[in-house]
Short mmCIF file of C-alpha atoms in Angstrom, two decimals:
data_model
loop_
_atom_site.label_atom_id
_atom_site.label_comp_id
_atom_site.label_asym_id
_atom_site.label_seq_id
_atom_site.Cartn_x
_atom_site.Cartn_y
_atom_site.Cartn_z
CA MET A 1 -13.91 -45.32 -6.55
CA GLY A 2 -17.72 -45.24 -6.60
CA ALA A 3 -17.86 -43.62 -3.17
CA VAL A 4 -15.40 -40.97 -4.33
CA MET A 5 -17.41 -40.26 -7.47
CA ASN A 6 -20.66 -39.95 -5.50
CA ALA A 7 -18.98 -37.55 -3.10
CA VAL A 8 -17.64 -35.47 -5.98
CA ASP A 9 -21.01 -35.44 -7.75
CA ASN A 10 -22.54 -33.98 -4.62
CA ARG A 11 -19.96 -31.21 -4.30
CA ARG A 12 -20.73 -27.70 -5.42
CA ASN A 13 -18.68 -25.09 -7.25
CA VAL A 14 -14.88 -25.15 -7.16
CA ALA A 15 -12.60 -22.41 -8.49
CA ALA A 16 -8.99 -23.39 -9.21
CA VAL A 17 -6.58 -20.56 -8.37
CA VAL A 18 -3.10 -20.48 -9.93
CA VAL A 19 -0.59 -17.77 -8.98
CA THR A 20 2.24 -17.18 -11.46
CA PHE A 21 5.32 -15.01 -11.77
CA ASN A 22 7.87 -15.39 -14.59
CA ARG A 23 7.47 -19.14 -15.03
CA LEU A 24 5.70 -19.23 -18.36
CA GLU A 25 6.86 -22.67 -19.50
CA LYS A 26 5.91 -24.25 -16.19
CA LEU A 27 2.60 -22.38 -16.17
CA LYS A 28 1.75 -23.97 -19.52
CA LYS A 29 2.25 -27.42 -17.96
CA VAL A 30 0.05 -26.46 -15.01
CA LEU A 31 -2.74 -25.33 -17.33
CA ALA A 32 -2.45 -28.51 -19.40
CA SER A 33 -2.73 -30.54 -16.17
CA LEU A 34 -5.86 -28.65 -15.20
CA GLU A 35 -7.43 -29.16 -18.60
CA SER A 36 -6.95 -32.93 -18.16
CA GLN A 37 -8.74 -33.23 -14.80
CA THR A 38 -11.31 -36.01 -14.56
CA PHE A 39 -13.44 -33.60 -12.52
CA LEU A 40 -13.10 -30.09 -13.88
CA PRO A 41 -13.31 -27.03 -11.62
CA LYS A 42 -16.17 -24.71 -12.47
CA ALA A 43 -13.72 -21.81 -12.84
CA LEU A 44 -10.02 -21.22 -13.42
CA ILE A 45 -8.59 -18.04 -11.91
CA ILE A 46 -5.06 -17.20 -13.05
CA VAL A 47 -3.31 -14.49 -11.04
CA ASP A 48 -0.44 -12.92 -12.99
CA ASN A 49 1.91 -11.28 -10.50
CA ALA A 50 3.14 -8.62 -12.96
CA SER A 51 5.26 -11.13 -14.90
CA THR A 52 7.86 -9.79 -17.33
CA ASP A 53 8.60 -12.96 -19.34
CA GLY A 54 5.77 -12.82 -21.87
CA THR A 55 3.17 -14.38 -19.56
CA ALA A 56 0.69 -11.53 -20.13
CA ASP A 57 0.78 -11.95 -23.92
CA TYR A 58 0.41 -15.72 -23.59
CA LEU A 59 -2.57 -15.38 -21.26
CA HIS A 60 -4.30 -13.07 -23.76
CA GLU A 61 -3.87 -15.76 -26.42
CA TYR A 62 -4.95 -18.46 -23.98
CA GLN A 63 -8.10 -16.53 -23.15
CA ASP A 64 -8.97 -16.07 -26.83
CA ALA A 65 -8.57 -19.80 -27.53
CA PHE A 66 -9.53 -21.24 -24.13
CA PRO A 67 -9.84 -25.01 -24.70
CA LEU A 68 -12.46 -25.42 -21.96
CA GLU A 69 -14.77 -22.69 -23.21
CA GLY A 70 -18.35 -23.50 -22.20
CA LYS A 71 -17.20 -25.93 -19.50
CA VAL A 72 -15.00 -23.81 -17.24
CA GLU A 73 -15.19 -20.09 -16.57
CA LEU A 74 -11.81 -18.39 -17.09
CA ARG A 75 -10.81 -15.32 -15.13
CA ILE A 76 -7.38 -13.70 -15.50
CA VAL A 77 -6.34 -11.30 -12.73
CA THR A 78 -3.37 -9.15 -13.73
CA LEU A 79 -1.80 -7.40 -10.75
CA PRO A 80 -0.09 -4.01 -11.30
CA GLU A 81 2.99 -5.10 -9.35
CA ASN A 82 4.55 -8.26 -7.99
CA VAL A 83 3.06 -8.75 -4.54
CA GLY A 84 4.65 -12.16 -4.01
CA GLY A 85 2.99 -15.50 -3.59
CA ALA A 86 1.21 -14.33 -0.46
CA GLY A 87 -0.35 -11.34 -2.19
CA GLY A 88 -1.20 -13.43 -5.23
CA PHE A 89 -2.98 -16.12 -3.24
CA SER A 90 -4.87 -13.50 -1.27
CA ALA A 91 -6.01 -11.83 -4.50
CA GLY A 92 -6.98 -15.13 -6.14
CA MET A 93 -8.91 -16.39 -3.14
CA ARG A 94 -10.70 -13.05 -2.85
CA GLU A 95 -11.70 -13.29 -6.52
CA GLY A 96 -13.00 -16.84 -6.06
CA TYR A 97 -15.04 -15.70 -3.07
CA ARG A 98 -16.36 -12.65 -4.94
CA MET A 99 -17.43 -14.87 -7.83
CA GLY A 100 -19.51 -16.92 -5.40
CA PHE A 101 -17.67 -20.25 -5.41
CA ASP A 102 -18.00 -22.71 -2.56
CA TYR A 103 -14.34 -23.79 -2.65
CA VAL A 104 -11.03 -22.47 -3.92
CA TRP A 105 -8.34 -24.95 -4.95
CA ILE A 106 -5.03 -23.12 -4.75
CA PHE A 107 -1.59 -24.01 -6.04
CA ASP A 108 1.57 -22.48 -7.44
CA ASP A 109 2.74 -22.23 -11.03
CA ASP A 110 5.12 -25.18 -10.76
CA GLY A 111 2.66 -27.73 -9.35
CA TYR A 112 1.23 -30.23 -11.84
CA PRO A 113 -1.89 -32.05 -10.56
CA GLU A 114 -2.34 -35.62 -11.74
CA PRO A 115 -5.55 -36.15 -13.77
CA ASP A 116 -7.66 -37.29 -10.80
CA ALA A 117 -6.12 -34.92 -8.24
CA LEU A 118 -9.18 -32.69 -7.79
CA GLU A 119 -11.63 -35.59 -7.93
CA LYS A 120 -9.73 -37.44 -5.20
CA LEU A 121 -9.22 -34.28 -3.15
CA LEU A 122 -12.95 -33.46 -3.14
CA GLY A 123 -13.87 -37.06 -2.42
CA GLY A 124 -11.40 -37.32 0.44
CA TYR A 125 -12.56 -34.06 1.96
CA GLU A 126 -16.19 -35.20 1.79
CA GLN A 127 -15.34 -38.52 3.43
CA ALA A 128 -13.41 -36.77 6.21
CA THR A 129 -16.17 -34.28 6.99
CA GLN A 130 -18.78 -37.04 7.10
CA ALA A 131 -16.66 -39.30 9.31
CA LEU A 132 -15.16 -36.73 11.66
CA SER A 133 -16.52 -33.17 11.54
CA PRO A 134 -18.04 -30.64 9.12
CA ASP A 135 -15.56 -28.14 10.60
CA ILE A 136 -12.52 -29.58 8.80
CA PRO A 137 -11.09 -26.36 7.31
CA PHE A 138 -9.06 -27.66 4.36
CA ALA A 139 -7.78 -30.64 2.45
CA CYS A 140 -4.41 -30.91 0.71
CA SER A 141 -2.81 -33.34 -1.71
CA LEU A 142 0.27 -35.52 -1.47
CA ILE A 143 3.10 -33.58 -3.11
CA LYS A 144 5.78 -35.46 -5.04
CA TYR A 145 8.98 -34.30 -6.70
CA ILE A 146 9.44 -34.76 -10.46
CA ASP A 147 11.28 -38.06 -9.90
CA GLY A 148 8.38 -39.57 -7.94
CA THR A 149 9.88 -39.15 -4.48
CA ILE A 150 8.18 -37.08 -1.83
CA SER A 151 8.68 -33.31 -2.08
CA GLU A 152 10.83 -32.52 0.94
CA MET A 153 9.69 -28.93 1.44
CA ASN A 154 5.97 -29.68 1.12
CA ASN A 155 5.43 -32.21 3.87
CA PRO A 156 2.47 -31.20 6.06
CA VAL A 157 2.69 -31.29 9.85
CA PRO A 158 0.50 -34.09 11.25
CA THR A 159 -1.59 -33.91 14.40
CA TRP A 160 -0.80 -36.08 17.42
CA ASP A 161 -3.72 -38.31 16.37
CA TRP A 162 -2.86 -38.22 12.66
CA GLY A 163 -4.11 -41.80 12.11
CA ARG A 164 -7.61 -41.30 13.52
CA LEU A 165 -9.33 -41.48 10.12
CA ARG A 166 -7.15 -44.40 9.05
CA ALA A 167 -8.32 -46.27 12.15
CA MET A 168 -11.89 -45.62 11.00
CA GLY A 169 -11.16 -47.37 7.70
CA LEU A 170 -10.26 -44.28 5.62
CA ARG A 171 -6.71 -45.33 4.84
CA ASP A 172 -5.83 -42.47 2.47
CA LEU A 173 -6.65 -39.67 4.92
CA VAL A 174 -4.26 -38.17 7.50
CA LEU A 175 -5.08 -35.38 9.98
CA ILE A 176 -2.74 -32.37 9.77
CA ASN A 177 -2.27 -28.91 11.28
CA GLN A 178 -0.05 -27.22 8.70
CA ALA A 179 0.49 -27.45 4.94
CA SER A 180 2.05 -25.58 2.02
CA PHE A 181 0.04 -23.85 -0.71
CA VAL A 182 0.64 -26.59 -3.28
CA SER A 183 -2.84 -28.02 -3.88
CA VAL A 184 -5.02 -26.93 -0.97
CA LEU A 185 -8.82 -27.01 -1.08
CA ILE A 186 -10.37 -24.28 1.10
CA PRO A 187 -14.13 -23.92 1.67
CA ARG A 188 -15.87 -20.57 1.41
CA TRP A 189 -16.90 -20.60 5.05
CA VAL A 190 -13.24 -20.71 6.09
CA MET A 191 -12.49 -17.45 4.29
CA GLU A 192 -15.51 -15.88 5.95
CA ALA A 193 -14.55 -17.11 9.42
CA TYR A 194 -10.75 -16.78 9.33
CA GLY A 195 -10.05 -14.30 6.54
CA LEU A 196 -7.40 -14.50 3.83
CA PRO A 197 -3.65 -15.16 3.98
CA TYR A 198 -1.52 -12.18 5.05
CA LYS A 199 -0.68 -10.51 1.74
CA GLU A 200 1.97 -8.45 3.55
CA TYR A 201 4.09 -11.59 4.07
CA PHE A 202 5.00 -11.43 0.35
CA ILE A 203 6.66 -14.86 0.33
CA TRP A 204 7.47 -17.66 2.79
CA PHE A 205 5.50 -18.73 5.86
CA ASP A 206 2.24 -17.32 4.50
CA ASP A 207 0.94 -20.86 3.91
CA ALA A 208 2.17 -22.12 7.29
CA GLU A 209 0.58 -19.20 9.16
CA TYR A 210 -2.71 -19.50 7.30
CA THR A 211 -3.16 -23.25 7.75
CA LEU A 212 -2.16 -22.94 11.42
CA ARG A 213 -4.71 -20.13 11.78
CA ILE A 214 -7.59 -22.08 10.28
CA THR A 215 -6.84 -25.29 12.23
CA ARG A 216 -7.15 -23.68 15.65
CA ASP A 217 -10.52 -25.37 16.20
CA CYS A 218 -10.30 -28.44 13.95
CA PRO A 219 -7.46 -30.09 12.00
CA GLY A 220 -7.21 -30.27 8.24
CA VAL A 221 -6.75 -33.44 6.21
CA GLN A 222 -4.22 -34.70 3.70
CA VAL A 223 -5.66 -36.88 0.94
CA LEU A 224 -2.87 -39.29 0.05
CA ASP A 225 -4.29 -40.51 -3.25
CA SER A 226 -4.64 -36.96 -4.58
CA VAL A 227 -1.19 -36.32 -6.07
CA VAL A 228 0.49 -33.18 -7.38
CA VAL A 229 4.03 -33.06 -8.82
CA HIS A 230 6.11 -30.08 -7.64
CA ASP A 231 8.63 -29.07 -10.29
CA MET A 232 10.97 -27.08 -8.04
CA GLY A 233 14.73 -26.73 -8.44
CA GLU A 234 16.27 -29.07 -5.88
CA ASN A 235 14.34 -31.54 -3.79
CA LYS A 236 15.44 -30.66 -0.31
CA GLY A 237 13.99 -28.92 2.69
CA VAL A 238 15.17 -25.57 3.96
CA ASN A 239 16.87 -24.48 7.15
CA PHE A 240 18.67 -21.34 8.24
CA SER A 241 22.13 -22.87 7.83
CA MET A 242 21.59 -22.77 4.04
CA ILE A 243 21.49 -18.96 3.68
CA ASN A 244 23.70 -17.59 0.90
CA GLU A 245 23.85 -14.56 -1.38
CA LYS A 246 21.43 -16.11 -3.87
CA ASN A 247 18.63 -17.09 -1.49
CA ALA A 248 19.09 -14.51 1.30
CA TRP A 249 16.18 -12.38 0.03
CA LYS A 250 13.76 -15.27 0.57
CA PHE A 251 15.13 -16.14 3.98
CA ALA A 252 14.83 -12.48 4.96
CA TYR A 253 11.07 -12.61 4.38
CA GLY A 254 10.85 -15.97 6.10
CA ILE A 255 12.63 -14.79 9.22
CA ARG A 256 10.62 -11.59 9.44
CA ASN A 257 7.32 -13.40 8.90
CA GLN A 258 7.99 -16.31 11.21
CA GLY A 259 9.43 -14.01 13.88
CA SER A 260 6.29 -11.87 13.69
CA TYR A 261 4.08 -14.94 14.00
CA ARG A 262 5.99 -16.29 16.98
CA LEU A 263 5.89 -12.96 18.82
CA HIS A 264 2.43 -11.67 18.03
CA HIS A 265 0.49 -14.93 17.79
CA LYS A 266 2.38 -17.19 20.22
CA SER A 267 4.47 -15.50 22.93
CA LEU A 268 7.69 -13.61 23.66
CA VAL A 269 9.30 -16.89 24.70
CA HIS A 270 8.43 -18.47 21.33
CA TYR A 271 9.93 -15.45 19.56
CA LEU A 272 13.15 -15.56 21.58
CA LEU A 273 13.51 -19.29 21.05
CA PHE A 274 13.03 -18.77 17.31
CA CYS A 275 15.72 -16.09 17.24
CA ALA A 276 18.08 -18.42 19.11
CA GLN A 277 17.32 -21.20 16.63
CA VAL A 278 18.13 -18.95 13.67
CA TRP A 279 21.31 -17.66 15.33
CA TYR A 280 22.56 -21.18 16.07
CA ALA A 281 21.72 -22.54 12.61
CA MET A 282 23.49 -19.67 10.82
CA ARG A 283 26.54 -19.93 13.07
CA SER A 284 26.84 -23.72 12.78
CA GLY A 285 26.26 -23.53 9.01
CA GLY A 286 29.00 -20.96 8.49
CA VAL A 287 26.69 -18.33 7.00
CA ASP A 288 28.55 -15.19 5.93
CA LYS A 289 28.66 -12.62 8.73
CA LYS A 290 27.22 -9.88 6.52
CA LEU A 291 24.21 -12.07 5.78
CA ARG A 292 23.86 -12.94 9.44
CA ARG A 293 23.61 -9.25 10.30
CA GLN A 294 20.95 -8.84 7.64
CA MET A 295 18.92 -11.63 9.21
CA TYR A 296 19.34 -10.15 12.70
CA GLY A 297 17.82 -6.97 11.28
CA LYS A 298 14.82 -8.98 10.09
CA MET A 299 14.37 -10.41 13.59
CA ILE A 300 14.15 -6.85 14.89
CA GLU A 301 11.83 -5.81 12.06
CA ALA A 302 9.45 -8.61 13.10
CA ILE A 303 8.76 -6.82 16.39
CA ARG A 304 6.78 -4.05 14.65
CA PHE A 305 5.54 -6.15 11.74
CA ASN A 306 2.05 -7.38 12.60
CA PRO A 307 -0.46 -7.35 9.71
CA SER A 308 -4.20 -7.33 10.31
CA ILE A 309 -6.45 -10.11 9.01
CA ASP A 310 -8.09 -9.20 5.72
CA TYR A 311 -11.60 -10.58 5.17
CA PRO A 312 -13.11 -11.02 1.69
CA GLN A 313 -15.98 -8.76 0.70
CA LEU A 314 -18.61 -9.25 -1.97
#
């Protein structure tokens, strides 16, 4: 614990970035979790994605009676329209960069960090950079479901040598290539070198693309003793056999975004294999034919959908 505390004491400014849309009651729990951190961020940036459930009124009250006044700088960014999680994270990270912070700690409005989550995350990141490389581009937490089991949809993708740091005696650190935006610590230099997440993705695959982008030269790290609870609906992963009328809008973004990534950032073969994977999963899962046609349209849309990297500016 002493080594972790020393590492944290030596760290510089961290801005926590929370993106919210119409989840007021969960947002309140997130804010309470942040207020209870053993190592407080220097700033809290709340990005309101044009919520319509009373979030704006609550945030005005929260700002007037901010419980961490004098300890943490509060910044509320109210967007004129809902630009999705991708747009919200891009806006929040840009604001953290503009404010001059050395790190942004990003998570969604249904992720509740345990009291020592940031302290452990910073300490683990410091240990990893000292032991392996200063080029480690991010650190993420271990994400659990509300019942204490692992969150199925938030498992990071490990590297082939995932246990390298463990073999060096750092047992709570695992090397990874891909993670979700539920508790990710990103240094300032990464935003300068690799830009921001694609805001045009709106939702789904924005976190996968971004973490894959920034790990091209060096892997990231998962800090296993930094824990965040993800209060999502059902604790199960997602695949294209699960498409139905209720969730089709999300899968539509996911297929377009992932198809675009496979084609424009991998190869035509990767794109075609992805399309075949989606086709087979929908067919074997008995997805309604009307919905299948909608998804085929998104595969085609991906051909011309290729956003440019957006870099933060002071």
